Short mmCIF file of C-alpha atoms in Angstrom, two decimals:
data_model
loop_
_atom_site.label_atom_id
_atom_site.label_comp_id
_atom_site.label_asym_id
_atom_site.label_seq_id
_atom_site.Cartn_x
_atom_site.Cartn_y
_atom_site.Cartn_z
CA UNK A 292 -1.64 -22.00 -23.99
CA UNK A 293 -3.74 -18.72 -23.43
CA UNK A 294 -6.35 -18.85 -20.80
CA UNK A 295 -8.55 -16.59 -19.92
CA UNK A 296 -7.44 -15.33 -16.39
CA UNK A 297 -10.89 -16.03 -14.71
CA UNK A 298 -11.45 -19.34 -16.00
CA UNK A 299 -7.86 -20.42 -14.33
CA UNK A 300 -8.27 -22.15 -11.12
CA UNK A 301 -7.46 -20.27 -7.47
CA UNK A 302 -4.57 -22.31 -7.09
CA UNK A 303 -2.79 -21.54 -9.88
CA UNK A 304 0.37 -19.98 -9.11
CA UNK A 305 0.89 -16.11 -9.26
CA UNK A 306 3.47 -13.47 -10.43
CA UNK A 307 2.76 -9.99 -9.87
CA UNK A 308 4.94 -7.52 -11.97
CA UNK A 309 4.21 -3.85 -10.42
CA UNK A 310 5.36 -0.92 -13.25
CA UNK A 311 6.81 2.17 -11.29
CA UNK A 312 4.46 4.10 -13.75
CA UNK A 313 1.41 4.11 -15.07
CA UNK A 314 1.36 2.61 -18.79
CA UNK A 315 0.20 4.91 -21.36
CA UNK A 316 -3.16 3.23 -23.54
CA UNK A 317 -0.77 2.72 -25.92
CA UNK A 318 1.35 0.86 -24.13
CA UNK A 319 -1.26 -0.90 -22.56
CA UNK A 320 -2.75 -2.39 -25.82
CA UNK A 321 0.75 -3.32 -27.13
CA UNK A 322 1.36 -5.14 -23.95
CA UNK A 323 -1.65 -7.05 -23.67
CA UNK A 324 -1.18 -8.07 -27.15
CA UNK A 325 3.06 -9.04 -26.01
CA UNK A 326 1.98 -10.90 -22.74
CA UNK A 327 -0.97 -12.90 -25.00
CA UNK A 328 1.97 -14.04 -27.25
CA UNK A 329 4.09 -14.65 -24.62
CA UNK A 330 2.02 -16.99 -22.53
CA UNK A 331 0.41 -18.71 -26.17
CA UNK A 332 4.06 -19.53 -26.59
CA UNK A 333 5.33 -20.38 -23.07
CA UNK A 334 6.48 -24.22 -21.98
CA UNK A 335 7.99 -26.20 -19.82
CA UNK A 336 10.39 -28.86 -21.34
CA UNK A 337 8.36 -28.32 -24.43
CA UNK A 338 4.95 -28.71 -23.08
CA UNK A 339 2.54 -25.73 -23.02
CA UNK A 340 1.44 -24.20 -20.12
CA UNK A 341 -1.96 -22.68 -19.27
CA UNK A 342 -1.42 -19.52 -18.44
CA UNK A 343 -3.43 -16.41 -18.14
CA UNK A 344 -2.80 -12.58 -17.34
CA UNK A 345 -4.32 -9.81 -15.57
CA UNK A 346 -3.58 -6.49 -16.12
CA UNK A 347 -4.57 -3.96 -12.87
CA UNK A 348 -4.70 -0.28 -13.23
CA UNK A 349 -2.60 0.40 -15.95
CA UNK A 350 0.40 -0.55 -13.87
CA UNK A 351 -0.16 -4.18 -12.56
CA UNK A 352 1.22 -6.97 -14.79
CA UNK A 353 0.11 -10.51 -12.95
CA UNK A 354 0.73 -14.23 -14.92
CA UNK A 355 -0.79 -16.92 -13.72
CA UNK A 356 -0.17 -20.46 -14.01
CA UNK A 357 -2.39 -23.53 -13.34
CA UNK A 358 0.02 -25.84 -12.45
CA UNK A 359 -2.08 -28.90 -11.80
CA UNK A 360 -1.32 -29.19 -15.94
CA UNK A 361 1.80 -28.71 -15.99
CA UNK A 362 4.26 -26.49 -13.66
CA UNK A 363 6.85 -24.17 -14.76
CA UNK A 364 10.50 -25.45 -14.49
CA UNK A 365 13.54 -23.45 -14.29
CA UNK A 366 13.96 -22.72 -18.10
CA UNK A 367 10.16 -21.78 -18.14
CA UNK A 368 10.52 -19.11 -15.12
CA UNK A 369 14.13 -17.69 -16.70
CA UNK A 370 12.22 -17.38 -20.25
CA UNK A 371 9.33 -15.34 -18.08
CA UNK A 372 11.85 -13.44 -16.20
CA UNK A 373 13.75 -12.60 -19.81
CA UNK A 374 10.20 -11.32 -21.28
CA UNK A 375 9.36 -9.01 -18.29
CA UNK A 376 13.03 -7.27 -18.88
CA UNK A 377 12.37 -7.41 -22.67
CA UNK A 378 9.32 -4.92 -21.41
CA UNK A 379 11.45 -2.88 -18.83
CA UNK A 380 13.65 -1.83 -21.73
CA UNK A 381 11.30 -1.18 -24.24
CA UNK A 382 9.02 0.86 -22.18
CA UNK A 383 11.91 2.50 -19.92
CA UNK A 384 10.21 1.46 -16.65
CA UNK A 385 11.48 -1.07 -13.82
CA UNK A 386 9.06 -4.33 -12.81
CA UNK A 387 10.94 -6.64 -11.53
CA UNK A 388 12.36 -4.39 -8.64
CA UNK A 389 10.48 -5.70 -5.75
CA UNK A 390 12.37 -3.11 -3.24
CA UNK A 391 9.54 -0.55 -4.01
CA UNK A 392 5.85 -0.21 -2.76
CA UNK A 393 2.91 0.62 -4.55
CA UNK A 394 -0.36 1.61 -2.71
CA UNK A 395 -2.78 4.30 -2.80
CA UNK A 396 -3.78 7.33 -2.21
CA UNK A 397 -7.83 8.01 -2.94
CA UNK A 398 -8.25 6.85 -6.52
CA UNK A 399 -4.39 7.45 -7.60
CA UNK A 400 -2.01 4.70 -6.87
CA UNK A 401 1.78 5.77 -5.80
CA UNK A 402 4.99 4.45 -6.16
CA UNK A 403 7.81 4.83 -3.12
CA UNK A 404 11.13 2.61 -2.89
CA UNK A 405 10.90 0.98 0.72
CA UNK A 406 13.22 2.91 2.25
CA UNK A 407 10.65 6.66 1.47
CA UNK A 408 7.92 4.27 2.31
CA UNK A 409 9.74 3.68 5.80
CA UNK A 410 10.18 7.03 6.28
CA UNK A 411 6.18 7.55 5.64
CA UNK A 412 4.84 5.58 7.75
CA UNK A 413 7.46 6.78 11.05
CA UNK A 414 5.69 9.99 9.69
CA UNK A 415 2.62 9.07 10.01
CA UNK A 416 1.94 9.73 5.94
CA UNK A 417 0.64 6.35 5.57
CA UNK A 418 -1.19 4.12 8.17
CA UNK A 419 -2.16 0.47 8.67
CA UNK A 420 -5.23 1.73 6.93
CA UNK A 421 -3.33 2.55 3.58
CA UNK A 422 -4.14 0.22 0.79
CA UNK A 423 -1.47 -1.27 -0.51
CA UNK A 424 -0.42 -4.14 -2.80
CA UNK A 425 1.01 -7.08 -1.35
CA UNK A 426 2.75 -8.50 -4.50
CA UNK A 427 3.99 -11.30 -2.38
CA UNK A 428 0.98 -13.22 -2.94
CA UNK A 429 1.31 -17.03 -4.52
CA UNK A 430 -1.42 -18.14 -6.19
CA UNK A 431 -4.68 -16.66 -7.81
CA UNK A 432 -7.33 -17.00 -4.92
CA UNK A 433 -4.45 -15.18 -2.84
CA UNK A 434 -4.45 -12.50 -5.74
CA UNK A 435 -8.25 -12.12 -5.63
CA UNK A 436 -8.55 -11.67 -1.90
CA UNK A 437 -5.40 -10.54 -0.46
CA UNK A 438 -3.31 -8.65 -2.82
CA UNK A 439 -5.07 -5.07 -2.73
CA UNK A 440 -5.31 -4.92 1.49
CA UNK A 441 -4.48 -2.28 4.29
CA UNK A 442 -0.98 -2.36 5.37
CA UNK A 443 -1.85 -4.14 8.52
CA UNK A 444 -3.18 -6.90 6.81
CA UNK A 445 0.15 -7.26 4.67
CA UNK A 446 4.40 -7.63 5.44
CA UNK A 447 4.24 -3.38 4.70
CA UNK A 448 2.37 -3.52 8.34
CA UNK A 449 5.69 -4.29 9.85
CA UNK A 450 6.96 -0.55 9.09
CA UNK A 451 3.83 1.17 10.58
#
Protein backbone atom coordinates (compact mmCIF):
# COMPACT_ATOMS: atom_id res chain seq x y z
CA UNK A 1 0.00 0.00 0.00
CA UNK A 2 1.07 3.66 -0.96
CA UNK A 3 2.12 5.86 1.83
CA UNK A 4 2.96 9.03 1.80
CA UNK A 5 6.80 9.12 2.50
CA UNK A 6 6.51 11.60 5.51
CA UNK A 7 3.79 10.00 7.25
CA UNK A 8 6.08 6.59 7.34
CA UNK A 9 7.77 6.12 10.57
CA UNK A 10 11.86 6.83 11.06
CA UNK A 11 12.41 3.34 11.37
CA UNK A 12 11.18 2.16 8.42
CA UNK A 13 13.72 0.60 6.40
CA UNK A 14 15.49 2.46 3.45
CA UNK A 15 16.71 1.86 -0.18
CA UNK A 16 18.40 4.53 -1.89
CA UNK A 17 18.64 4.09 -5.77
CA UNK A 18 21.21 6.95 -7.02
CA UNK A 19 20.65 7.57 -11.17
CA UNK A 20 24.16 8.36 -12.77
CA UNK A 21 22.09 11.22 -14.46
CA UNK A 22 19.83 13.58 -13.88
CA UNK A 23 16.15 12.48 -15.01
CA UNK A 24 14.61 14.60 -17.54
CA UNK A 25 10.81 16.15 -16.16
CA UNK A 26 9.59 13.77 -18.27
CA UNK A 27 11.06 11.09 -16.92
CA UNK A 28 10.53 12.25 -13.64
CA UNK A 29 6.66 12.35 -13.86
CA UNK A 30 6.56 8.89 -15.56
CA UNK A 31 8.57 7.55 -12.76
CA UNK A 32 6.80 8.86 -9.95
CA UNK A 33 3.71 7.64 -11.49
CA UNK A 34 5.86 3.74 -12.07
CA UNK A 35 7.29 3.73 -8.42
CA UNK A 36 3.42 4.76 -7.06
CA UNK A 37 2.25 1.57 -8.92
CA UNK A 38 4.94 -0.31 -7.92
CA UNK A 39 4.81 0.12 -4.19
CA UNK A 40 0.47 0.14 -4.42
CA UNK A 41 1.20 -3.30 -5.74
CA UNK A 42 4.18 -4.58 -3.69
CA UNK A 43 3.83 -7.70 -0.96
CA UNK A 44 5.30 -9.94 0.96
CA UNK A 45 3.84 -13.55 0.80
CA UNK A 46 0.79 -11.80 -0.45
CA UNK A 47 0.38 -9.21 2.13
CA UNK A 48 0.79 -5.51 1.22
CA UNK A 49 3.37 -3.51 2.36
CA UNK A 50 3.40 0.18 3.35
CA UNK A 51 5.66 1.67 1.45
CA UNK A 52 6.48 5.14 0.42
CA UNK A 53 9.05 6.95 -2.00
CA UNK A 54 11.10 9.93 -2.16
CA UNK A 55 12.40 11.26 -5.07
CA UNK A 56 15.75 13.77 -4.45
CA UNK A 57 17.01 16.03 -7.09
CA UNK A 58 15.93 14.56 -10.07
CA UNK A 59 18.37 11.73 -9.56
CA UNK A 60 17.63 10.12 -6.09
CA UNK A 61 15.14 7.20 -6.11
CA UNK A 62 14.65 6.14 -2.15
CA UNK A 63 11.66 3.31 -1.05
CA UNK A 64 10.87 3.02 2.16
CA UNK A 65 9.33 0.42 4.11
CA UNK A 66 7.66 0.43 7.58
CA UNK A 67 8.31 -2.82 8.58
CA UNK A 68 6.69 -2.89 11.97
CA UNK A 69 3.50 -3.96 9.41
CA UNK A 70 4.89 -6.18 7.67
CA UNK A 71 8.71 -6.69 6.41
CA UNK A 72 9.85 -7.48 3.04
CA UNK A 73 10.93 -11.15 2.43
CA UNK A 74 13.15 -12.40 -0.17
CA UNK A 75 10.55 -12.57 -3.07
CA UNK A 76 9.45 -8.96 -2.03
CA UNK A 77 13.20 -7.46 -2.25
CA UNK A 78 13.95 -9.63 -5.75
CA UNK A 79 10.47 -8.16 -7.17
CA UNK A 80 11.99 -4.48 -5.99
CA UNK A 81 15.32 -5.26 -7.31
CA UNK A 82 13.52 -6.53 -10.84
CA UNK A 83 11.49 -3.03 -10.97
CA UNK A 84 14.60 -0.78 -10.42
CA UNK A 85 16.32 -2.74 -13.59
CA UNK A 86 12.93 -2.56 -15.40
CA UNK A 87 13.84 1.46 -14.99
CA UNK A 88 17.65 1.12 -15.83
CA UNK A 89 16.63 -0.22 -19.22
CA UNK A 90 13.96 1.88 -20.06
CA UNK A 91 15.63 5.05 -19.22
CA UNK A 92 19.30 3.86 -20.32
CA UNK A 93 20.84 4.83 -16.94
CA UNK A 94 22.51 2.52 -14.15
CA UNK A 95 20.96 2.61 -10.27
CA UNK A 96 21.72 -0.18 -8.80
CA UNK A 97 25.60 0.20 -9.27
CA UNK A 98 26.64 1.14 -5.86
CA UNK A 99 30.54 1.33 -7.00
CA UNK A 100 29.93 5.06 -7.92
CA UNK A 101 29.65 8.31 -5.77
CA UNK A 102 27.42 11.04 -6.05
CA UNK A 103 28.06 14.38 -4.19
CA UNK A 104 28.22 17.91 -4.98
CA UNK A 105 29.63 20.55 -6.24
CA UNK A 106 27.75 24.15 -5.31
CA UNK A 107 24.18 23.56 -6.42
CA UNK A 108 25.08 20.73 -9.18
CA UNK A 109 25.39 17.25 -7.96
CA UNK A 110 28.21 14.91 -9.76
CA UNK A 111 28.60 11.53 -10.52
CA UNK A 112 32.33 9.69 -10.27
CA UNK A 113 32.84 5.72 -10.12
CA UNK A 114 34.97 5.20 -6.81
CA UNK A 115 37.96 4.57 -8.26
CA UNK A 116 37.96 8.81 -10.11
CA UNK A 117 36.52 9.65 -6.78
CA UNK A 118 39.81 8.07 -5.16
CA UNK A 119 41.83 9.73 -7.35
CA UNK A 120 39.98 13.21 -6.28
CA UNK A 121 40.30 13.27 -3.11
CA UNK A 122 44.52 12.10 -3.18
CA UNK A 123 44.13 15.33 -5.35
CA UNK A 124 42.79 17.27 -3.17
CA UNK A 125 39.51 17.92 -5.68
CA UNK A 126 37.23 16.95 -3.03
CA UNK A 127 37.65 17.28 0.82
CA UNK A 128 36.08 15.94 4.02
CA UNK A 129 34.02 19.03 3.53
CA UNK A 130 32.41 17.76 0.18
CA UNK A 131 28.81 16.84 0.50
CA UNK A 132 28.14 13.72 -0.45
CA UNK A 133 25.44 11.03 -0.31
CA UNK A 134 25.89 8.24 1.89
CA UNK A 135 23.40 5.78 0.23
CA UNK A 136 24.38 3.28 2.81
CA UNK A 137 21.91 4.53 5.13
CA UNK A 138 19.10 1.91 6.64
CA UNK A 139 16.19 3.33 7.65
CA UNK A 140 14.26 6.71 7.17
CA UNK A 141 15.41 8.84 10.27
CA UNK A 142 19.01 7.74 8.96
CA UNK A 143 17.84 9.13 5.46
CA UNK A 144 16.61 12.41 6.96
CA UNK A 145 19.71 13.18 8.97
CA UNK A 146 22.60 11.41 7.62
CA UNK A 147 22.34 10.68 4.03
CA UNK A 148 23.28 14.22 2.44
CA UNK A 149 26.67 14.80 4.91
CA UNK A 150 30.42 15.89 4.38
CA UNK A 151 32.62 13.09 3.50
CA UNK A 152 34.05 12.96 6.92
CA UNK A 153 30.94 12.28 8.39
CA UNK A 154 30.36 9.24 5.90
CA UNK A 155 32.48 5.66 4.69
CA UNK A 156 33.67 8.25 1.45
CA UNK A 157 35.83 9.92 4.50
CA UNK A 158 38.01 6.90 4.42
CA UNK A 159 39.53 8.03 0.87
CA UNK A 160 40.27 11.67 1.97
Amino acid sequence: MLVDFNRLPDTSRVWIYQASRSFTPEELLEIEKRVATFIEEWTAHGQDLNAGYDIKYKRFIAIALDQSVAGASGCSIDASVRFIQALEKQYDVDLLDKMNVSYKQGEFIAYKNLVDFKKMAKNKAVSKKTIVFNNLVTNKLEYLNHWEVPASESWHGRFM
